[in-house]
PDB file of C-alpha atoms in Angstrom:
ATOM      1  CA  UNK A   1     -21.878 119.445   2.629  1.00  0.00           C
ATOM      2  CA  UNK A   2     -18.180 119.505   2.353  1.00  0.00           C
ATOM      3  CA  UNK A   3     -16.178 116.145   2.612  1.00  0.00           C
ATOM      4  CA  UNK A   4     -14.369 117.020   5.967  1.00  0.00           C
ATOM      5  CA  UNK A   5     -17.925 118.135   7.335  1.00  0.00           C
ATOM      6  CA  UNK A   6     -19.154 114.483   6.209  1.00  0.00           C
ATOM      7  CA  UNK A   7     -16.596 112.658   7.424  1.00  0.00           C
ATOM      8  CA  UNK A   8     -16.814 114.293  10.818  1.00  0.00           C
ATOM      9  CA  UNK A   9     -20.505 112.393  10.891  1.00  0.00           C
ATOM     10  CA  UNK A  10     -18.696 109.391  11.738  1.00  0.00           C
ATOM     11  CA  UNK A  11     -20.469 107.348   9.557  1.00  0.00           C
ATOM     12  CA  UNK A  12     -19.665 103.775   8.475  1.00  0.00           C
ATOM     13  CA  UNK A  13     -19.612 102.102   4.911  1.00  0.00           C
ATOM     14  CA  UNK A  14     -21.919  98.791   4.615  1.00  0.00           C
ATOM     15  CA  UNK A  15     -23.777  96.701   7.418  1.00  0.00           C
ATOM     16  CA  UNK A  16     -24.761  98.743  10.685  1.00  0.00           C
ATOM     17  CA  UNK A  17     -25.203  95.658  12.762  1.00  0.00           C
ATOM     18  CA  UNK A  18     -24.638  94.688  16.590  1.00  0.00           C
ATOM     19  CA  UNK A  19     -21.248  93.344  17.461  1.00  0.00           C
ATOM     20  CA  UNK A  20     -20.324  89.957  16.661  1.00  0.00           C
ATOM     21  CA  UNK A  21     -22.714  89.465  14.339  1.00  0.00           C
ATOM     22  CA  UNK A  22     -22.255  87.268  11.034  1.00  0.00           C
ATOM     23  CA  UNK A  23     -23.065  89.726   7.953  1.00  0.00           C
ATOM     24  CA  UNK A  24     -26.056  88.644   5.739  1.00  0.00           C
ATOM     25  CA  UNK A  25     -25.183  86.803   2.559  1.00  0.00           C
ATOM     26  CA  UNK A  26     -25.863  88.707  -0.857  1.00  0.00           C
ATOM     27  CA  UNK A  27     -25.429  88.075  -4.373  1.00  0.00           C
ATOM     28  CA  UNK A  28     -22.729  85.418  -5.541  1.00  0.00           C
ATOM     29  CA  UNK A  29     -22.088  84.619  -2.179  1.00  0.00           C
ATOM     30  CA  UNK A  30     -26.121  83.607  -1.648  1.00  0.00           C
ATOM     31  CA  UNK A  31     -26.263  81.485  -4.468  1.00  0.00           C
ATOM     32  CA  UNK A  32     -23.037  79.459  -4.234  1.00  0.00           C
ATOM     33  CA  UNK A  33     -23.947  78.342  -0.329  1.00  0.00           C
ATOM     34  CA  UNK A  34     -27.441  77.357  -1.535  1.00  0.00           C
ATOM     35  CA  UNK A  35     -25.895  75.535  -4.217  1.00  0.00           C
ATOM     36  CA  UNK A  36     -23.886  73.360  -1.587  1.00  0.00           C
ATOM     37  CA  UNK A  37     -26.886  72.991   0.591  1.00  0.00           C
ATOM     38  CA  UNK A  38     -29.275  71.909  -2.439  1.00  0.00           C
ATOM     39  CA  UNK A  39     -25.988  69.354  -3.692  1.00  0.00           C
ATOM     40  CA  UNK A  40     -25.478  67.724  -0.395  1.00  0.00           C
ATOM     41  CA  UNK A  41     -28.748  67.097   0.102  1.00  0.00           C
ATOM     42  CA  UNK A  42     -29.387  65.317  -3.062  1.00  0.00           C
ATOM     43  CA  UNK A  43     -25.876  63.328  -2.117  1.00  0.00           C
ATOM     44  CA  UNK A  44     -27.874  62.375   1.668  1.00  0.00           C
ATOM     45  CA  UNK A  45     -30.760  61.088   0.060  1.00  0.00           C
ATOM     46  CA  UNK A  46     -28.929  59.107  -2.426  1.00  0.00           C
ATOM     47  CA  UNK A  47     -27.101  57.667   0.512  1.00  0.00           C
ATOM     48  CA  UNK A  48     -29.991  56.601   2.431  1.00  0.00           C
ATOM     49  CA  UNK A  49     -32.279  54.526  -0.614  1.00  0.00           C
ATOM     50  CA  UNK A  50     -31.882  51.050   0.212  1.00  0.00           C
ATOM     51  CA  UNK A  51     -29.738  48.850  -2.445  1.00  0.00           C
ATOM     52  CA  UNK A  52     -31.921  46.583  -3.678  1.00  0.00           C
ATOM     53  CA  UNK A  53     -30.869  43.584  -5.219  1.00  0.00           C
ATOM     54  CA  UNK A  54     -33.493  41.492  -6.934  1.00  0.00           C
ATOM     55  CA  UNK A  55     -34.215  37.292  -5.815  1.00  0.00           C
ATOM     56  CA  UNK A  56     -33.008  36.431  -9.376  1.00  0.00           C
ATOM     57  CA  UNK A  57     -29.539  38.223  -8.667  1.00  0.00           C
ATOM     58  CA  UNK A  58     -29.199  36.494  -5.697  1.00  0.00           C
ATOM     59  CA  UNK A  59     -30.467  32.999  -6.157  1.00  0.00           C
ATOM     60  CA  UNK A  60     -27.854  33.321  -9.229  1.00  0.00           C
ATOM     61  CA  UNK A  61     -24.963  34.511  -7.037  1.00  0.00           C
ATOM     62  CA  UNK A  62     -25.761  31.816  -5.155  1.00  0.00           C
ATOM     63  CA  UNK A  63     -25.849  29.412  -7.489  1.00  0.00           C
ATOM     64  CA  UNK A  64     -22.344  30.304  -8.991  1.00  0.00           C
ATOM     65  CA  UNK A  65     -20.716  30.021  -5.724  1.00  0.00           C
ATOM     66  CA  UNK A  66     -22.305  26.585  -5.037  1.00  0.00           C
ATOM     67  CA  UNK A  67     -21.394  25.714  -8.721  1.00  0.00           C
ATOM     68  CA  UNK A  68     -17.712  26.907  -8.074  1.00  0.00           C
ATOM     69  CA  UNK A  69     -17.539  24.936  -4.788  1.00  0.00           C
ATOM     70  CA  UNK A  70     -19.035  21.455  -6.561  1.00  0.00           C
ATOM     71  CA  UNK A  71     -16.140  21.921  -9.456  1.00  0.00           C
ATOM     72  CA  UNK A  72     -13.568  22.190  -6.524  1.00  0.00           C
ATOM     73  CA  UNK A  73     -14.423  19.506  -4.309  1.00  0.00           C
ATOM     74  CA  UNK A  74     -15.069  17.472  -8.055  1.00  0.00           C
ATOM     75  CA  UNK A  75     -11.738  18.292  -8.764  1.00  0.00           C
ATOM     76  CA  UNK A  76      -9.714  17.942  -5.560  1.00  0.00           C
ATOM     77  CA  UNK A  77     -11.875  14.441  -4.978  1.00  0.00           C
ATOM     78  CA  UNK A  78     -10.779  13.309  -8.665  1.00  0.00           C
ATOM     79  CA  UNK A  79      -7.376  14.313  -7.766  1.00  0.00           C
ATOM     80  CA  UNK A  80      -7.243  11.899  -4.960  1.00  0.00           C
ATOM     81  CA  UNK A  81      -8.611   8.895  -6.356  1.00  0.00           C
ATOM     82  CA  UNK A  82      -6.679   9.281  -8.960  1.00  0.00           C
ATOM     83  CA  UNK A  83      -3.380   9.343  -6.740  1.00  0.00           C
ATOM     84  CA  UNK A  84      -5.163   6.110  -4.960  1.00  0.00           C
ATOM     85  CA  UNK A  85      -5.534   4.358  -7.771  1.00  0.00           C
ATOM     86  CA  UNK A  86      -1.486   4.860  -9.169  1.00  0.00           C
ATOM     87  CA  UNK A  87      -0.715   4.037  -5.374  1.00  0.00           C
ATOM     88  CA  UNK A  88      -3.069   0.915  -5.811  1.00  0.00           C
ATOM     89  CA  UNK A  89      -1.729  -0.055  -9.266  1.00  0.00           C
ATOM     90  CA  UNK A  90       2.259   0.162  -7.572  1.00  0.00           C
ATOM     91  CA  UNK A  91       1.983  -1.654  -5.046  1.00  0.00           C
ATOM     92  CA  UNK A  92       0.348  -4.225  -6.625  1.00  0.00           C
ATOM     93  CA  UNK A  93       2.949  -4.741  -9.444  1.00  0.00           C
ATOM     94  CA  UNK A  94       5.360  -4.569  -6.810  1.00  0.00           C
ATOM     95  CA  UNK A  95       3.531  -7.905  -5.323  1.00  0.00           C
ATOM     96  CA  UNK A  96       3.451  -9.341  -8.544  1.00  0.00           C
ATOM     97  CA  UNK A  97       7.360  -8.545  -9.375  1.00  0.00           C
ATOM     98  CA  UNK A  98       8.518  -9.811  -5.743  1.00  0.00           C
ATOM     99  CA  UNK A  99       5.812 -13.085  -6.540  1.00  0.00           C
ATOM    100  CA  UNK A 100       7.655 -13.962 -10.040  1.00  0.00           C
ATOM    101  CA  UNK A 101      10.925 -13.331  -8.312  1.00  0.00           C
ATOM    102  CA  UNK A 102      10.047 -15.527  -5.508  1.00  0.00           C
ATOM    103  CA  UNK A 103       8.922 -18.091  -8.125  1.00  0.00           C
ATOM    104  CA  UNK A 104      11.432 -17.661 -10.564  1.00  0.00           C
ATOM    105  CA  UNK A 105      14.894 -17.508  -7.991  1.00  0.00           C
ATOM    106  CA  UNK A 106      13.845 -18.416  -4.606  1.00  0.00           C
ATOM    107  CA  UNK A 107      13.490 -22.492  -3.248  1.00  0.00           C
ATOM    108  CA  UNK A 108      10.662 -24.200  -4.384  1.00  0.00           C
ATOM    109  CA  UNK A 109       7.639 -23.459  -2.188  1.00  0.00           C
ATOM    110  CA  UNK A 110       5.229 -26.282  -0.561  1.00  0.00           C
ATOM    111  CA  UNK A 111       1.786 -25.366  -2.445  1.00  0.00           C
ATOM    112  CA  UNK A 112       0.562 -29.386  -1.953  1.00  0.00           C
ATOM    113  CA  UNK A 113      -2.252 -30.022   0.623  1.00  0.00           C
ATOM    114  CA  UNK A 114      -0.056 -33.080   2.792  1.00  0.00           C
ATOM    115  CA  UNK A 115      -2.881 -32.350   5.543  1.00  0.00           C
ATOM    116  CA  UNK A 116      -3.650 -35.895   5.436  1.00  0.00           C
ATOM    117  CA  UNK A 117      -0.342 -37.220   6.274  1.00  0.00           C
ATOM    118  CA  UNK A 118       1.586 -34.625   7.681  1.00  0.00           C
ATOM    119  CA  UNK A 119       1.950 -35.462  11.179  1.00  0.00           C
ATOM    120  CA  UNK A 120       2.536 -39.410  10.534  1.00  0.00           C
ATOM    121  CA  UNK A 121       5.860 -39.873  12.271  1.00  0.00           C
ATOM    122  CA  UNK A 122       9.084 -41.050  10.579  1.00  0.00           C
ATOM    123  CA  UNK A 123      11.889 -42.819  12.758  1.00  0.00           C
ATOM    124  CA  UNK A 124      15.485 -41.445  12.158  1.00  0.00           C
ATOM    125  CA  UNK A 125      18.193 -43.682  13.893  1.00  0.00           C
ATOM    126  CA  UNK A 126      22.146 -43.149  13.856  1.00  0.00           C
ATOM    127  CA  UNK A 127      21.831 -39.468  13.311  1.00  0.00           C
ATOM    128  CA  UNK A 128      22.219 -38.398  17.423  1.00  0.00           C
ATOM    129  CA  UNK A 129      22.485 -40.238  20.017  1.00  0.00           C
ATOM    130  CA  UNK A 130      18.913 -41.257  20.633  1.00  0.00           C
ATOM    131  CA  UNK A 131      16.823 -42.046  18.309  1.00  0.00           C
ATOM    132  CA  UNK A 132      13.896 -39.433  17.224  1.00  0.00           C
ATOM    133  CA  UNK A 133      10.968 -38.791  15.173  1.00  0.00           C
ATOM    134  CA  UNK A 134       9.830 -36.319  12.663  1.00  0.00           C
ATOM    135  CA  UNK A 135       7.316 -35.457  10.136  1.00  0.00           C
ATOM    136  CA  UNK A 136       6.142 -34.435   6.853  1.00  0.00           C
ATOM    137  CA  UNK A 137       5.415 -31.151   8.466  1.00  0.00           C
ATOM    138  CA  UNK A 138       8.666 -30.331  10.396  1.00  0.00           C
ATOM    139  CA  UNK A 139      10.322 -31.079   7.153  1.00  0.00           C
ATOM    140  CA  UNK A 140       8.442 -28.749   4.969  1.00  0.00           C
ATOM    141  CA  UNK A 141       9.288 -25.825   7.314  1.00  0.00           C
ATOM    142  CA  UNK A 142      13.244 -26.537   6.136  1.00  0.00           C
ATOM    143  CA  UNK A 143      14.598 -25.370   2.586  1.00  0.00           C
ATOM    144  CA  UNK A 144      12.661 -27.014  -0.212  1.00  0.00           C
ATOM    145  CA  UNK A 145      14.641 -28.275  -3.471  1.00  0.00           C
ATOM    146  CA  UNK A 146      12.769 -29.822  -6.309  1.00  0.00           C
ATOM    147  CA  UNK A 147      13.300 -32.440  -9.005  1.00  0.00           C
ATOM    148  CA  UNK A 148      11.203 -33.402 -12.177  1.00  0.00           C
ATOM    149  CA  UNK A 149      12.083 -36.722 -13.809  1.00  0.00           C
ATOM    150  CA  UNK A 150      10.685 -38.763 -16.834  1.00  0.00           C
ATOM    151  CA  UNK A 151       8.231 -42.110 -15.803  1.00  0.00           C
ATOM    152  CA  UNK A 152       6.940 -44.222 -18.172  1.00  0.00           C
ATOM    153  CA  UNK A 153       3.186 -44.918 -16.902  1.00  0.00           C
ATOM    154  CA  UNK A 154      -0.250 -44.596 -18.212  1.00  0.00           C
ATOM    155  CA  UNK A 155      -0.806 -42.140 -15.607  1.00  0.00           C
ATOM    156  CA  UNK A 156       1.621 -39.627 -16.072  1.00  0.00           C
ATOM    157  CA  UNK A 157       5.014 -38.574 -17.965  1.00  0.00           C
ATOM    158  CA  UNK A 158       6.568 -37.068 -15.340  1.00  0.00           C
ATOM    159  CA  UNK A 159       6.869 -37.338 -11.597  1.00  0.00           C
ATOM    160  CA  UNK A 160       8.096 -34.787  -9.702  1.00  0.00           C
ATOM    161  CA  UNK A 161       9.413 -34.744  -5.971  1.00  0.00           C
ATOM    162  CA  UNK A 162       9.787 -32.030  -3.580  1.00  0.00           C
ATOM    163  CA  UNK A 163      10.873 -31.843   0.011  1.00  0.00           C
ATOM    164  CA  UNK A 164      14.687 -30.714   1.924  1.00  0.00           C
ATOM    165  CA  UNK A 165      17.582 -32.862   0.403  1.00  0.00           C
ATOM    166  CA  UNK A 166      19.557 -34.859   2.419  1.00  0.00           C
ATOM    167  CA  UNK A 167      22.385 -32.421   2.787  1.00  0.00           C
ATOM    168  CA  UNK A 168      19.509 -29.837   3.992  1.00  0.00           C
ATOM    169  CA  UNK A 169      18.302 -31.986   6.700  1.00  0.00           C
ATOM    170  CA  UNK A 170      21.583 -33.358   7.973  1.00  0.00           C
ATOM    171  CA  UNK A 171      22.816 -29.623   8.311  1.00  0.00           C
ATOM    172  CA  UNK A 172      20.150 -28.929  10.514  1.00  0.00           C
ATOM    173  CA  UNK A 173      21.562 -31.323  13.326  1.00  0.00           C
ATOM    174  CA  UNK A 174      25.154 -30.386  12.715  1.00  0.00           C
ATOM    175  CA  UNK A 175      26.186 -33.407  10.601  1.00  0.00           C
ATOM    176  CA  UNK A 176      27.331 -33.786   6.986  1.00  0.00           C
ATOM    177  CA  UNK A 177      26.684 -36.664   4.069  1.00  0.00           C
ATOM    178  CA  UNK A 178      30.611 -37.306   3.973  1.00  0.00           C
ATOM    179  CA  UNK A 179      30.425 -38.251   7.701  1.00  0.00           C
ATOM    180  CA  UNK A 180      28.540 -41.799   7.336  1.00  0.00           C
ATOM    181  CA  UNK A 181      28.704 -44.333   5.294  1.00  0.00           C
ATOM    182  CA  UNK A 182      25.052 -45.220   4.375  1.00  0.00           C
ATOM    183  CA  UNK A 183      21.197 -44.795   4.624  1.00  0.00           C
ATOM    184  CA  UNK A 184      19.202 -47.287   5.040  1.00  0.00           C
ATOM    185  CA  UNK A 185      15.681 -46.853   4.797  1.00  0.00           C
ATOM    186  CA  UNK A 186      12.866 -48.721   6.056  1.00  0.00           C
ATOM    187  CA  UNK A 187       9.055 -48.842   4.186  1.00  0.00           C
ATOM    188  CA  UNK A 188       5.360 -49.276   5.884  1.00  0.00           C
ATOM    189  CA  UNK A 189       5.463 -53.046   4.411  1.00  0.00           C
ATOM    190  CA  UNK A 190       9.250 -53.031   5.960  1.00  0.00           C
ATOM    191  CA  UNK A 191      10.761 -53.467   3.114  1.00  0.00           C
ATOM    192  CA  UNK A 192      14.277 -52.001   3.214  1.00  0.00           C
ATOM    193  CA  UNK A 193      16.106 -50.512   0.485  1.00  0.00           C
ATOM    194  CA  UNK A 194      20.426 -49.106   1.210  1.00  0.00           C
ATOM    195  CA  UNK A 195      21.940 -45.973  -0.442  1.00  0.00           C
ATOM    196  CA  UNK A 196      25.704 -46.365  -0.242  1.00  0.00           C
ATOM    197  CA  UNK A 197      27.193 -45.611  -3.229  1.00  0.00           C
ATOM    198  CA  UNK A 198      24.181 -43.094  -4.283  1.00  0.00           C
ATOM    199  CA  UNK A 199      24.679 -41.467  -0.984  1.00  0.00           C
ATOM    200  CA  UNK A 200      28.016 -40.606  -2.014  1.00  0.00           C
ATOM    201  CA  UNK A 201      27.096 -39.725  -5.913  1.00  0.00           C
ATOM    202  CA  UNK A 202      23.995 -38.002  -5.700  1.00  0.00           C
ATOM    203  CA  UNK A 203      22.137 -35.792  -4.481  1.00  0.00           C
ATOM    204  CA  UNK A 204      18.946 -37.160  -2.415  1.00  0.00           C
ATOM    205  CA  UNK A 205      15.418 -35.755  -1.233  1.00  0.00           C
ATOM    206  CA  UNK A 206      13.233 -36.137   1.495  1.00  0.00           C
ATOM    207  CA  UNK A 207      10.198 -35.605  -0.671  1.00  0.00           C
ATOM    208  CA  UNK A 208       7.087 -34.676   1.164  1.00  0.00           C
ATOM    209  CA  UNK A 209       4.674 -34.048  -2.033  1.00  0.00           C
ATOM    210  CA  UNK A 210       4.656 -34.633  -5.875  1.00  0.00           C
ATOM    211  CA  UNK A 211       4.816 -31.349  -6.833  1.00  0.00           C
ATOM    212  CA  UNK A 212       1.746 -29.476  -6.540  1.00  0.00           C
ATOM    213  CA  UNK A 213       0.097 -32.649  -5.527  1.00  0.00           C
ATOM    214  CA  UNK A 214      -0.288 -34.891  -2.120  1.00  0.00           C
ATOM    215  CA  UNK A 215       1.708 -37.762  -1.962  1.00  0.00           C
ATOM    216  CA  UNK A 216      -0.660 -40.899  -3.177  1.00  0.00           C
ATOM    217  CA  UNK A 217      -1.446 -42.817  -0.191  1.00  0.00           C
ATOM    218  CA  UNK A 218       0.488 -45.465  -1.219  1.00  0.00           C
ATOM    219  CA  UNK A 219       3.847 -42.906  -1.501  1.00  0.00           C
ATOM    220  CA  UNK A 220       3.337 -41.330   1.759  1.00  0.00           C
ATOM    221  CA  UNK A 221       4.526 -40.190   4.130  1.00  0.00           C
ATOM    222  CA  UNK A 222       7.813 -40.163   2.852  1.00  0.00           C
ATOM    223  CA  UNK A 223       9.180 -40.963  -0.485  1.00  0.00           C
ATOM    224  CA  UNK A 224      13.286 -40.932  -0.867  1.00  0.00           C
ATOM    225  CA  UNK A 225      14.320 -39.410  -4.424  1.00  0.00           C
ATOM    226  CA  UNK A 226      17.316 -38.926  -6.562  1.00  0.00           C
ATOM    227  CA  UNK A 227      17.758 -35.466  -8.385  1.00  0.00           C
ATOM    228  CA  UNK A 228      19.148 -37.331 -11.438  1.00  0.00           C
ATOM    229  CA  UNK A 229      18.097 -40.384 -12.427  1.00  0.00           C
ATOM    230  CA  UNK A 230      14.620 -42.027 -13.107  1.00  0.00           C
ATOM    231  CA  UNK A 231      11.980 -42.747 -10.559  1.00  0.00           C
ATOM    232  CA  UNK A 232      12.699 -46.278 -10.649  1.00  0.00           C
ATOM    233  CA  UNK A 233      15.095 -45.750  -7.933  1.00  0.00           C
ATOM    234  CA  UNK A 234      12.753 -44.172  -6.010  1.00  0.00           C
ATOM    235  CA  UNK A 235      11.592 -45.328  -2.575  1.00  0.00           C
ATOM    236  CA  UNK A 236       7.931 -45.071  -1.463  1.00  0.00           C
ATOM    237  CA  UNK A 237       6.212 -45.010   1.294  1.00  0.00           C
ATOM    238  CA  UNK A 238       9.341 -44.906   4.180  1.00  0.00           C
ATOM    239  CA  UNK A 239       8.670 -44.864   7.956  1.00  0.00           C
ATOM    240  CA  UNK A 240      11.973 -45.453   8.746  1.00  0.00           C
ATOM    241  CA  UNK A 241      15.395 -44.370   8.275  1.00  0.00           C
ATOM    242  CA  UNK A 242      19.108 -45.018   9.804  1.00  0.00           C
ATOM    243  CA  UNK A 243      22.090 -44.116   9.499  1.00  0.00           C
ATOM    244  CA  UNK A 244      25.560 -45.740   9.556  1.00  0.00           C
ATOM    245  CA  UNK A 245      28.649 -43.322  10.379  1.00  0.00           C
ATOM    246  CA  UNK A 246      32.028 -44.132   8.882  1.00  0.00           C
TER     247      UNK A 246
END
């Protein structure tokens, strides 16, 4: 057969099939596409086995992370007592400091019990116009001075007096020591006893306790000291005082 004659067959090279229809795979073609079925299936069934994870692996997981969280509230609770205990130790030197200071610069303060005299009245005459009374008590509320001075007694050595002084107490009723004359003062057993010249010299107080002790009953309620001096010139026991302007 010549070529023209064959070509006038009409015939077609490779697949004779109906239209629209995919061609059959051959060959390399074939073996790659079952290659990619055969791969993602393996890749499916990896994807759908269960990850197991074994009790031990987790009650140890679990443990670390309950370990980890013990350590940090440890820490973060050591932390803060830690802070409370600097804030603790602070403000308690503080007190202490502002306690010495007190102790060491400010007036004297009342630390006798006078319980058992402190409302026994006193009598105080020439100082306003009326006469008035006041107390151990009232006077330990004013500004406190303190003296110590050498006794001679089997006793004691010293003797110490604290209460206002005299300039203290007259300031609270708006008079002054230069503006009388004299004190006279007046004891339980009325005996009287005059500060003139001392009044001018010296500097007096109302003393309400001996130191960090009561008054004895016999010194109370009242006992009129001199800063300077011995307590010789002391008076006990005074219920009365008056005063004598200039």
């Amino acid at each position: 057969m010549e070529k023209a004659d064959y070509r006038n067959l009409n015939l077609k090279n490779g697949w004779d099939l109906p239209e629209h229809t995919a061609k059959p795979l051959t060959g390399f073609r074939m073996k790659r596409e079952r290659e990619k079925e055969l791969l993602a299936g393996v890749q499916e069934v990896e994807m759908s086995k269960p990850v197991h994870v074994s009790k031990k692996e987790t009650k140890t997981s679990e443990h670390d992370i309950v370990a980890q969280a013990k350590e940090a509230t440890l820490a973060d609770d050591g932390s803060r007592e830690r802070k409370k205990r600097i804030v603790t130790v602070v403000i308690v030197a503080a007190v202490i400091v502002v306690i010495a200071c007190r102790f060491l610069f400010g007036p004297p303060i009342l630390l006798a019990d006078i319980s058992g005299y402190e409302d026994v009245e006193i009598t105080v005459e020439g100082l306003t116009e009326e006469a008035f009374m006041i107390t151990p008590k009232e006077l330990s509320k004013m500004k406190l001075d303190k003296t110590t001075v050498d006794i001679h007694s089997e006793e004691a050595d010293t003797e110490s007096a604290i209460g206002p002084t005299l300039d203290t107490f007259l300031a609270e009723y708006g008079r002054s020591v230069d503006e009388f004359r004299s004190m006279k003062v007046y004891t339980a057993k009325d005996v009287s006893n005059a500060y003139v010249k001392t009044l001018e010299e010296e500097t007096l107080i109302l003393s309400i306790a001996n130191g960090n002790e009561a008054l004895e009953e016999k010194v109370a309620p009242l006992q009129i000291a001199i800063m300077d001096g011995t307590a010789d010139d002391w008076t006990d026991s005074v219920v009365k005082v008056v005063f004598t302007e200039k």
